[in-house]
Structure formats: structure tokens, C-alpha cells
């Protein structure tokens, strides 16, 4: 599963692990990505979205219809 949110566009950040001896190695900061199903009443079907935890809270606030409109405005396919 790709670490990419369909609603907010959150992607992994990159940085370094720094050891006690101060050696640096690469690491990734992945967003908290979940696959979630929602009932889309306007189309009479369920949709499955790949969302970050922050995006799930946003959908709880604005509703699924507005969230789907935002995903489609970003050019996402649902």
C-alpha cells in the first residue's frame, strides 16, 4: 500500500536516524495511512479510500460528500 493520502495528499517525509556515536542513516517518516470504506449515498455505492488519520477526522467534520468533491478536485479517481 502506498503511503499517500487521497484527501490531504500527505506523503512520507525523509530524514536521518542519528546514533549515539552520531552516525547518520536514512529513514522515512510515514503518515498514519488507513484504508476506510464509506457509503456514498449520492451514487448508491460504497467507496474505499486510502486516508491518513487526520483525513478521517476531517471527513467526520465535513462529511463524505464534501470530502469526495475535494478528492475529485485534486484529480483523484474514486
XYZ file of C-alpha atoms in Angstrom:
78
model
C 0.000 0.000 0.000
C 1.320 3.421 -0.949
C 1.911 5.796 1.966
C -0.145 8.565 0.329
C -3.436 10.141 1.486
C -6.089 10.701 -1.178
C -7.714 13.636 0.662
C -4.850 15.630 2.161
C -2.016 14.448 -0.058
C 0.134 13.520 2.950
C 3.275 11.648 1.866
C 6.323 10.263 3.666
C 8.944 12.682 4.922
C 12.600 11.768 4.886
C 15.383 12.350 7.387
C 18.129 10.660 9.320
C 18.469 8.332 12.269
C 21.324 9.604 14.409
C 23.066 7.012 16.579
C 24.805 7.569 19.894
C 28.112 7.847 18.021
C 26.407 10.405 15.724
C 26.478 8.252 12.579
C 23.594 9.080 10.256
C 21.442 6.608 8.325
C 18.394 7.355 6.170
C 14.869 6.882 7.478
C 11.265 7.587 6.480
C 8.536 9.337 8.469
C 5.367 7.645 7.175
C 1.918 9.209 7.707
C -0.663 7.091 9.560
C -2.394 5.649 6.468
C -5.590 3.593 6.770
C -7.939 2.055 4.183
C -11.513 3.035 5.008
C -14.878 2.274 3.409
C -17.653 4.868 3.244
C -21.223 4.741 1.943
C -21.684 7.351 -0.792
C -25.444 7.913 -0.790
C -25.498 10.167 -3.860
C -24.125 7.341 -6.018
C -25.718 4.468 -4.083
C -22.441 2.600 -3.545
C -19.575 2.184 -1.126
C -16.170 3.667 -1.848
C -12.811 2.707 -0.429
C -10.333 5.491 0.311
C -6.709 5.468 1.432
C -6.634 8.132 4.128
C -4.409 9.489 6.858
C -5.781 9.580 10.400
C -6.094 13.377 10.100
C -8.172 12.977 6.918
C -10.545 10.552 8.678
C -11.173 13.220 11.308
C -11.708 15.787 8.535
C -14.352 13.556 6.910
C -16.082 13.215 10.276
C -16.223 17.020 10.375
C -17.150 17.999 6.789
C -18.949 14.867 5.607
C -18.173 12.292 2.943
C -19.844 14.166 0.062
C -17.663 17.272 0.566
C -14.579 15.093 1.013
C -15.247 13.232 -2.252
C -15.651 16.591 -4.003
C -12.214 17.632 -2.651
C -10.583 14.377 -3.788
C -12.061 14.786 -7.279
C -10.958 18.455 -7.386
C -7.388 17.286 -6.696
C -7.675 14.971 -9.705
C -8.147 11.772 -7.731
C -10.122 8.841 -9.084
C -12.839 7.300 -6.931
